[in-house]
Short mmCIF file of C-alpha atoms and ligand atoms in Angstrom, two decimals:
data_model
loop_
_atom_site.label_atom_id
_atom_site.label_comp_id
_atom_site.label_asym_id
_atom_site.label_seq_id
_atom_site.Cartn_x
_atom_site.Cartn_y
_atom_site.Cartn_z
CA MET A 1141 16.08 -8.56 -8.00
CA ALA A 1142 18.23 -5.60 -7.74
CA PHE A 1143 17.73 -1.86 -8.10
CA ALA A 1144 17.45 -1.86 -11.44
CA ASP A 1145 13.95 -3.68 -10.79
CA PHE A 1146 12.77 -1.12 -8.81
CA HIS A 1147 10.25 0.92 -11.10
CA GLY A 1148 10.23 4.90 -10.97
CA ASN A 1149 11.45 7.38 -8.47
CA HIS A 1150 14.87 7.21 -9.53
CA GLU A 1151 16.06 10.25 -7.85
CA ILE A 1152 15.14 9.15 -4.15
CA VAL A 1153 16.56 5.82 -4.86
CA ARG A 1154 19.76 7.41 -6.25
CA SER A 1155 20.24 9.47 -3.44
CA LEU A 1156 19.40 7.13 -0.64
CA ARG A 1157 22.08 4.68 -2.34
CA GLU A 1158 24.53 7.90 -2.25
CA MET A 1159 24.15 8.52 1.42
CA LEU A 1160 24.94 4.49 1.80
CA ALA A 1161 27.95 4.94 -0.32
CA ARG A 1162 28.91 7.66 1.94
CA ASP A 1163 28.28 6.29 5.31
CA ARG A 1164 25.97 8.79 5.97
CA PHE A 1165 22.77 6.93 5.78
CA PRO A 1166 20.29 8.88 8.59
CA HIS A 1167 19.31 6.16 11.32
CA ALA A 1168 15.90 6.92 11.18
CA VAL A 1169 13.87 7.61 7.48
CA ILE A 1170 10.27 7.78 6.52
CA LEU A 1171 9.50 6.51 3.44
CA ALA A 1172 6.65 7.94 2.15
CA GLY A 1173 3.97 7.39 -0.67
CA PRO A 1174 1.19 5.50 -1.56
CA GLN A 1175 -0.19 1.36 -1.39
CA GLY A 1176 2.15 0.25 -3.88
CA ALA A 1177 4.58 2.87 -4.59
CA GLY A 1178 7.31 0.67 -3.46
CA LYS A 1179 7.96 1.71 0.05
CA TYR A 1180 8.63 -1.66 1.46
CA THR A 1181 9.99 -3.36 -1.56
CA LEU A 1182 12.86 -0.39 -1.30
CA ALA A 1183 13.21 -0.37 2.00
CA LEU A 1184 14.10 -4.52 1.95
CA MET A 1185 16.59 -3.40 -0.88
CA LEU A 1186 18.26 -0.97 0.77
CA ALA A 1187 18.14 -3.60 4.09
CA GLN A 1188 19.98 -6.10 2.04
CA THR A 1189 22.71 -3.43 0.84
CA MET A 1190 23.33 -2.67 4.26
CA GLU A 1191 23.41 -6.33 5.59
CA CYS A 1192 25.47 -7.97 2.03
CA LEU A 1193 28.12 -10.17 2.74
CA GLN A 1194 29.46 -9.47 -1.23
CA PRO A 1195 28.43 -5.76 -1.47
CA ARG A 1196 29.07 -4.72 -5.20
CA GLU A 1197 28.51 -1.68 -7.14
CA SER A 1198 26.02 -0.94 -9.98
CA ASP A 1199 26.01 2.41 -11.72
CA GLY A 1200 28.78 3.33 -9.32
CA LEU A 1201 26.37 2.88 -6.57
CA PRO A 1202 26.27 0.87 -3.45
CA GLU A 1203 24.07 -3.01 -4.58
CA TYR A 1204 23.47 -6.00 -3.02
CA CYS A 1205 24.35 -9.62 -4.05
CA GLY A 1206 20.83 -10.99 -3.72
CA VAL A 1207 22.49 -14.48 -3.08
CA CYS A 1208 24.70 -14.28 0.20
CA SER A 1209 23.01 -15.55 3.36
CA ASN A 1210 22.24 -12.40 4.12
CA CYS A 1211 20.65 -11.17 1.30
CA GLU A 1212 18.52 -14.67 1.39
CA ARG A 1213 17.21 -14.39 4.50
CA ILE A 1214 16.02 -10.86 4.12
CA ALA A 1215 14.37 -11.56 1.02
CA GLN A 1216 12.26 -14.20 2.45
CA ALA A 1217 10.43 -11.11 4.22
CA ALA A 1218 9.61 -9.73 0.72
CA ASP A 1219 6.03 -11.62 0.68
CA LEU A 1220 4.92 -9.60 4.10
CA ASP A 1221 1.17 -10.81 3.33
CA ALA A 1222 2.37 -14.46 3.68
CA ARG A 1223 4.75 -14.30 6.50
CA PHE A 1224 2.25 -11.70 8.33
CA ALA A 1225 -0.24 -14.58 8.21
CA GLU A 1226 2.51 -17.02 9.19
CA ALA A 1227 2.84 -15.07 12.38
CA VAL A 1228 -0.96 -14.41 13.25
CA GLU A 1229 -1.34 -18.04 13.03
CA ALA A 1230 1.70 -19.09 15.19
CA ARG A 1231 0.12 -16.60 17.65
CA GLU A 1232 -3.50 -18.41 17.62
CA ASN A 1233 -1.98 -21.46 18.00
CA LEU A 1234 -0.70 -20.36 21.48
CA ARG A 1235 -2.42 -20.91 24.85
CA ASP A 1236 -4.48 -18.00 25.50
CA THR A 1237 -1.98 -16.24 28.50
CA ASP A 1238 0.51 -16.52 26.00
CA LYS A 1239 -1.46 -15.26 23.07
CA ARG A 1240 -2.32 -12.21 24.98
CA GLU A 1241 1.35 -11.24 25.78
CA THR A 1242 2.56 -12.11 21.94
CA ARG A 1243 2.75 -9.36 19.21
CA ILE A 1244 3.08 -9.99 15.65
CA LEU A 1245 6.72 -9.36 14.42
CA VAL A 1246 8.02 -10.70 11.22
CA GLN A 1247 11.70 -11.53 11.49
CA THR A 1248 13.36 -13.72 8.62
CA HIS A 1249 16.84 -12.75 9.45
CA PRO A 1250 18.20 -12.09 13.27
CA ASP A 1251 18.97 -8.35 12.88
CA VAL A 1252 16.16 -7.19 10.62
CA MET A 1253 12.89 -6.79 12.31
CA ILE A 1254 10.31 -5.82 10.33
CA VAL A 1255 7.14 -4.81 12.55
CA PRO A 1256 3.50 -4.72 11.09
CA PRO A 1257 0.43 -3.36 12.61
CA ASP A 1258 -1.09 -6.01 15.15
CA PRO A 1259 -4.39 -7.09 14.86
CA PRO A 1260 -7.14 -6.97 15.43
CA GLN A 1261 -6.88 -3.07 15.87
CA MET A 1262 -4.28 -3.25 12.98
CA MET A 1263 -2.07 -0.93 15.12
CA ILE A 1264 1.50 -0.90 15.94
CA LYS A 1265 1.53 -1.64 19.70
CA VAL A 1266 3.40 -0.43 22.76
CA ASP A 1267 4.96 -4.06 23.28
CA GLN A 1268 5.79 -4.31 19.64
CA VAL A 1269 8.13 -0.88 20.10
CA ARG A 1270 9.27 -2.42 23.25
CA GLN A 1271 11.01 -5.34 21.32
CA VAL A 1272 12.36 -3.22 19.23
CA ILE A 1273 14.18 -1.02 22.00
CA GLN A 1274 15.25 -3.92 23.71
CA SER A 1275 17.07 -5.87 20.53
CA SER A 1276 18.24 -2.25 19.48
CA HIS A 1277 20.56 -2.45 22.89
CA PHE A 1278 22.21 -5.52 21.31
CA LYS A 1279 24.99 -5.54 18.80
CA PRO A 1280 24.13 -7.34 15.42
CA ALA A 1281 24.68 -10.75 15.09
CA ASP A 1282 25.17 -11.85 11.65
CA ALA A 1283 25.51 -8.45 9.94
CA ARG A 1284 26.66 -5.01 9.99
CA LYS A 1285 23.70 -3.47 11.18
CA ARG A 1286 20.20 -3.87 13.36
CA ILE A 1287 17.25 -2.83 11.55
CA PHE A 1288 14.14 -2.14 11.88
CA ILE A 1289 10.98 -1.52 9.34
CA PHE A 1290 8.01 -0.62 10.69
CA THR A 1291 5.21 -1.26 7.80
CA ASP A 1292 2.32 1.35 8.66
CA ALA A 1293 2.53 4.47 10.51
CA ALA A 1294 -0.98 3.66 12.64
CA PHE A 1295 0.70 3.67 16.20
CA MET A 1296 -1.19 3.50 19.46
CA LYS A 1297 -0.59 6.61 21.27
CA GLU A 1298 2.02 4.62 23.98
CA ALA A 1299 3.44 2.93 21.03
CA ALA A 1300 4.42 6.32 19.42
CA ASN A 1301 6.08 8.06 22.69
CA ALA A 1302 8.12 4.52 23.11
CA LEU A 1303 8.90 5.07 19.80
CA LEU A 1304 10.04 8.47 20.06
CA LYS A 1305 12.83 7.64 22.66
CA VAL A 1306 14.32 5.05 20.42
CA LEU A 1307 14.12 8.03 18.12
CA GLU A 1308 15.97 10.14 20.49
CA GLU A 1309 19.06 7.79 20.90
CA PRO A 1310 19.28 5.65 18.29
CA PRO A 1311 22.48 3.24 18.76
CA ASP A 1312 24.99 3.74 16.10
CA PHE A 1313 24.34 0.60 14.36
CA ALA A 1314 20.58 0.75 14.27
CA ASN A 1315 18.69 1.70 11.05
CA ILE A 1316 15.15 2.11 11.53
CA PHE A 1317 12.52 2.75 8.52
CA LEU A 1318 8.98 4.09 8.92
CA LEU A 1319 6.83 3.23 6.14
CA ALA A 1320 3.79 5.71 5.69
CA LYS A 1321 0.61 6.02 3.35
CA ASN A 1322 0.43 9.58 5.12
CA PRO A 1323 3.26 10.72 7.17
CA GLY A 1324 0.80 13.25 8.65
CA GLU A 1325 -0.47 10.24 10.74
CA LEU A 1326 2.84 10.23 12.97
CA LEU A 1327 3.69 12.77 15.96
CA PRO A 1328 5.67 16.02 14.68
CA THR A 1329 8.30 14.83 17.18
CA ILE A 1330 8.64 12.04 15.30
CA ARG A 1331 8.52 13.36 12.14
CA SER A 1332 11.42 15.85 12.97
CA ARG A 1333 14.05 13.39 14.01
CA CYS A 1334 13.24 11.64 10.86
CA VAL A 1335 14.58 12.05 7.20
CA THR A 1336 11.38 11.70 4.54
CA PHE A 1337 11.45 10.70 1.05
CA THR A 1338 8.28 10.60 -0.69
CA LEU A 1339 7.86 8.29 -3.62
CA GLY A 1340 5.70 10.14 -6.37
CA GLN A 1341 2.95 8.69 -8.73
CA LEU A 1342 4.49 7.67 -12.01
CA PRO A 1343 3.08 8.31 -14.97
CA THR A 1344 -0.25 6.08 -16.27
CA VAL A 1345 1.91 5.70 -19.32
CA GLU A 1346 5.07 4.17 -17.37
CA ILE A 1347 2.56 1.64 -15.61
CA GLU A 1348 1.03 0.70 -18.83
CA GLN A 1349 4.19 -0.22 -20.06
CA TYR A 1350 5.28 -1.98 -17.07
CA LEU A 1351 2.52 -4.00 -17.35
CA GLU A 1352 2.79 -4.98 -20.65
CA ARG A 1353 5.52 -7.21 -19.49
CA HIS A 1354 4.28 -7.95 -16.03
CA ARG A 1355 0.11 -8.81 -17.27
CA PRO A 1356 0.80 -10.09 -20.46
CA GLU A 1357 -2.84 -11.95 -19.98
CA TRP A 1358 -4.92 -8.25 -19.94
CA ASN A 1359 -5.78 -6.73 -23.15
CA PRO A 1360 -4.79 -3.25 -23.85
CA ARG A 1361 -7.99 -1.55 -22.29
CA GLN A 1362 -7.60 -3.43 -19.02
CA ARG A 1363 -3.89 -2.56 -18.86
CA GLN A 1364 -5.07 0.88 -19.47
CA LEU A 1365 -8.22 0.64 -16.69
CA ALA A 1366 -5.70 -0.72 -14.34
CA ALA A 1367 -2.72 1.68 -14.68
CA ARG A 1368 -5.58 4.21 -14.16
CA LEU A 1369 -7.42 2.76 -10.74
CA SER A 1370 -3.57 2.42 -9.24
CA GLY A 1371 -3.11 6.00 -8.85
CA GLY A 1372 0.45 6.03 -10.03
CA ALA A 1373 1.73 2.74 -7.88
CA ILE A 1374 2.90 0.28 -9.43
CA GLY A 1375 2.57 -2.11 -7.28
CA ARG A 1376 -1.01 -1.55 -6.73
CA ALA A 1377 -1.45 -1.63 -10.47
CA ARG A 1378 0.50 -5.41 -10.71
CA GLY A 1379 -1.49 -6.58 -7.94
CA LEU A 1380 -4.94 -5.76 -8.56
CA ASP A 1381 -7.46 -8.34 -8.96
CA LEU A 1382 -9.28 -6.91 -12.03
CA GLU A 1383 -12.56 -9.12 -12.15
CA GLN A 1384 -12.50 -8.75 -8.20
CA TYR A 1385 -12.64 -4.91 -8.63
CA ILE A 1386 -15.27 -5.33 -11.55
CA ASN A 1387 -17.47 -7.66 -9.34
CA ALA A 1388 -17.25 -4.96 -6.16
CA ARG A 1389 -17.87 -2.01 -8.64
CA LYS A 1390 -20.95 -3.58 -9.86
CA ASP A 1391 -22.21 -3.67 -6.81
CA ALA A 1392 -21.43 -0.34 -5.92
CA LEU A 1393 -23.06 0.71 -9.05
CA ALA A 1394 -25.74 -0.79 -8.03
CA MET A 1395 -26.33 0.90 -4.33
CA LEU A 1396 -25.44 4.52 -5.98
CA ASN A 1397 -28.31 3.57 -8.46
CA ALA A 1398 -30.46 2.60 -5.78
CA ALA A 1399 -29.77 5.59 -3.61
CA LEU A 1400 -30.26 7.82 -6.68
CA GLN A 1401 -33.74 6.05 -7.72
CA PRO A 1402 -35.52 5.40 -4.34
CA GLY A 1403 -38.51 3.75 -4.23
CA ASP A 1404 -37.23 -0.24 -4.82
CA HIS A 1405 -34.71 -0.87 -2.26
CA SER A 1406 -34.57 -4.98 -3.69
CA ILE A 1407 -31.47 -4.36 -6.04
CA LEU A 1408 -29.54 -2.81 -3.04
CA PHE A 1409 -30.78 -5.37 -0.66
CA ARG A 1410 -29.62 -7.90 -2.86
CA ALA A 1411 -26.41 -6.53 -3.44
CA THR A 1412 -25.49 -5.89 0.14
CA GLU A 1413 -26.93 -9.25 1.42
CA THR A 1414 -23.78 -10.81 -0.11
CA TYR A 1415 -21.57 -8.40 2.19
CA LYS A 1416 -21.57 -10.45 5.54
CA ALA A 1417 -19.80 -10.93 8.70
CA GLY A 1418 -16.40 -12.98 9.28
CA GLY A 1419 -14.19 -14.99 6.91
CA ASP A 1420 -13.65 -13.09 3.59
CA GLY A 1421 -16.16 -10.81 4.68
CA LYS A 1422 -14.11 -7.93 5.49
CA GLU A 1423 -11.81 -8.20 2.36
CA LYS A 1424 -14.87 -8.09 0.56
CA THR A 1425 -16.17 -5.31 2.03
CA ASP A 1426 -12.95 -3.23 1.56
CA GLN A 1427 -13.28 -3.94 -2.27
CA LEU A 1428 -16.87 -2.25 -2.01
CA LEU A 1429 -15.67 0.53 0.03
CA GLY A 1430 -12.85 1.23 -2.70
CA ALA A 1431 -15.14 0.73 -5.32
CA LEU A 1432 -17.38 3.25 -4.31
CA TYR A 1433 -15.08 5.47 -3.64
CA SER A 1434 -13.27 5.27 -7.19
CA VAL A 1435 -16.84 5.33 -8.69
CA LEU A 1436 -17.87 8.86 -6.44
CA LYS A 1437 -14.28 10.32 -7.05
CA ASP A 1438 -15.16 10.22 -10.81
CA MET A 1439 -18.56 11.46 -10.60
CA MET A 1440 -16.92 14.41 -8.72
CA ALA A 1441 -14.42 14.52 -11.85
CA LEU A 1442 -17.14 14.56 -14.72
CA ILE A 1443 -19.24 17.16 -12.55
CA SER A 1444 -16.12 19.41 -12.27
CA GLY A 1445 -15.62 19.06 -15.82
CA ALA A 1446 -12.08 17.37 -15.44
CA PRO A 1447 -13.46 14.18 -17.47
CA GLU A 1448 -9.43 13.49 -18.16
CA LEU A 1449 -9.24 12.76 -14.18
CA VAL A 1450 -11.62 9.60 -14.68
CA ARG A 1451 -10.45 6.07 -13.61
CA ASN A 1452 -12.99 4.02 -14.28
CA ILE A 1453 -12.55 4.85 -18.27
CA ASP A 1454 -14.51 1.40 -19.36
CA ILE A 1455 -17.84 2.99 -17.79
CA THR A 1456 -17.64 6.54 -18.47
CA SER A 1457 -21.32 6.78 -20.16
CA GLU A 1458 -22.67 5.28 -17.32
CA LEU A 1459 -20.84 7.47 -14.68
CA LYS A 1460 -21.93 10.12 -16.76
CA SER A 1461 -25.45 9.67 -16.50
CA LEU A 1462 -25.32 8.59 -12.77
CA ALA A 1463 -23.29 12.18 -12.25
CA SER A 1464 -25.93 14.23 -13.92
CA PRO A 1465 -28.46 14.88 -11.52
CA VAL A 1466 -26.19 14.96 -8.33
CA SER A 1467 -24.32 18.06 -6.22
CA PHE A 1468 -20.89 18.38 -5.07
CA ALA A 1469 -22.93 18.41 -1.68
CA TRP A 1470 -24.47 15.29 -2.16
CA ILE A 1471 -20.93 13.49 -3.28
CA ALA A 1472 -19.25 14.83 -0.38
CA GLN A 1473 -21.66 13.76 1.99
CA ALA A 1474 -21.55 10.32 0.44
CA ALA A 1475 -17.76 10.23 0.78
CA GLN A 1476 -18.26 11.40 4.60
CA GLN A 1477 -21.06 8.90 5.17
CA LEU A 1478 -18.56 5.95 3.60
CA GLY A 1479 -16.15 7.00 6.30
CA GLN A 1480 -18.64 6.25 8.78
CA VAL A 1481 -19.39 2.94 7.25
CA GLN A 1482 -15.58 2.17 7.42
CA SER A 1483 -15.24 3.37 11.13
CA GLY A 1484 -17.80 1.25 11.99
CA MET A 1485 -16.59 -2.04 10.10
CA ARG A 1486 -13.51 -1.48 12.27
CA ARG A 1487 -16.21 -1.25 15.23
CA ASN A 1488 -17.60 -4.49 14.09
CA VAL A 1489 -21.15 -3.38 13.31
CA LEU A 1490 -22.58 -5.85 10.88
CA ARG A 1491 -21.58 -4.87 7.60
CA SER A 1492 -24.68 -5.49 5.49
CA LEU A 1493 -26.86 -3.35 7.82
CA SER A 1494 -24.34 -0.61 7.61
CA LEU A 1495 -24.15 -0.91 4.15
CA ASP A 1496 -27.78 -0.63 3.62
CA ALA A 1497 -27.86 2.24 6.30
CA PHE A 1498 -25.18 4.16 3.90
CA ALA A 1499 -27.21 3.58 0.86
CA LEU A 1500 -30.29 4.66 2.28
CA SER A 1501 -28.86 7.41 3.64
CA MET A 1502 -28.05 8.42 0.76
CA GLU A 1503 -31.37 8.93 -1.15
CA THR A 1504 -31.95 12.01 -2.83
ZN1 LIG B 2822 24.12 -9.91 -0.54
#
């Protein structure tokens, strides 16, 4: 990997590297952008460039070597899902008292600390920030900088206040990255102490071209669908499980059809029955909710006379007939109800029940 492998947002990448070249890199940076836009990938690339033992140049700008021991150790954090799962498992194996006190951190290099949201709430907690504060007092051990990467903007209140303290007086050798899908989630006082860079969406055509190389097993229609579903985020397009998505969408369509044709609920119950709590239930339900949102958005695009915005282009005619009897108000209400299902899931309300309630409440 090198900066040339980073797709899109060339201007932003260039200015970040220019700041590195001039040794004027801000202590705290917010990398904003949708999921899959490359925020984490870019943060790791910058971390490698800051810590590389054999730094070089490409296009006249700082570049990392990718093979020195610092680059290699930092690169081990690239598969964040895997490292996160390992950290969670390690905590599960602790004694109960230790378990409660242990916060999830990913650290494949002693000077680069990655702070993901801590389960089960999936928020960044004050103890995690305290560990950041503690380690920010020590000079880096094996590299030039101490780097902290918060992978999400969902901070518990106390954690946000603790972070603010670090941002007020960051040590010279510390660099903090905050990755945010929605920087609005961060306290204004935090935002004002950071420099924000927003990774924008890539054009659909560019994503399709990228997929041609990276998902050659997909046919052009599948690539087109994936590019549209990704919302301009390349990582999301590449990582998309199309088959899983299409299955979830089938259930989403069944639920919406059931809601729009009241009376027979057997199809609805058959669809929601498979969404049980526990195990992979959460992921499956998330997929379903995501599919419901994307179908609702497309229905909205169709009734607003903007068919070019439709993402599920392979089922346009089905979407048209689904959308024809409904109003804006109905779709807005459906989206709001979905939000309630999501917050219910966070509180662990039985999934299949809240899904049924959702569909039944949408009956016209
Ligand atoms: Zn290196």
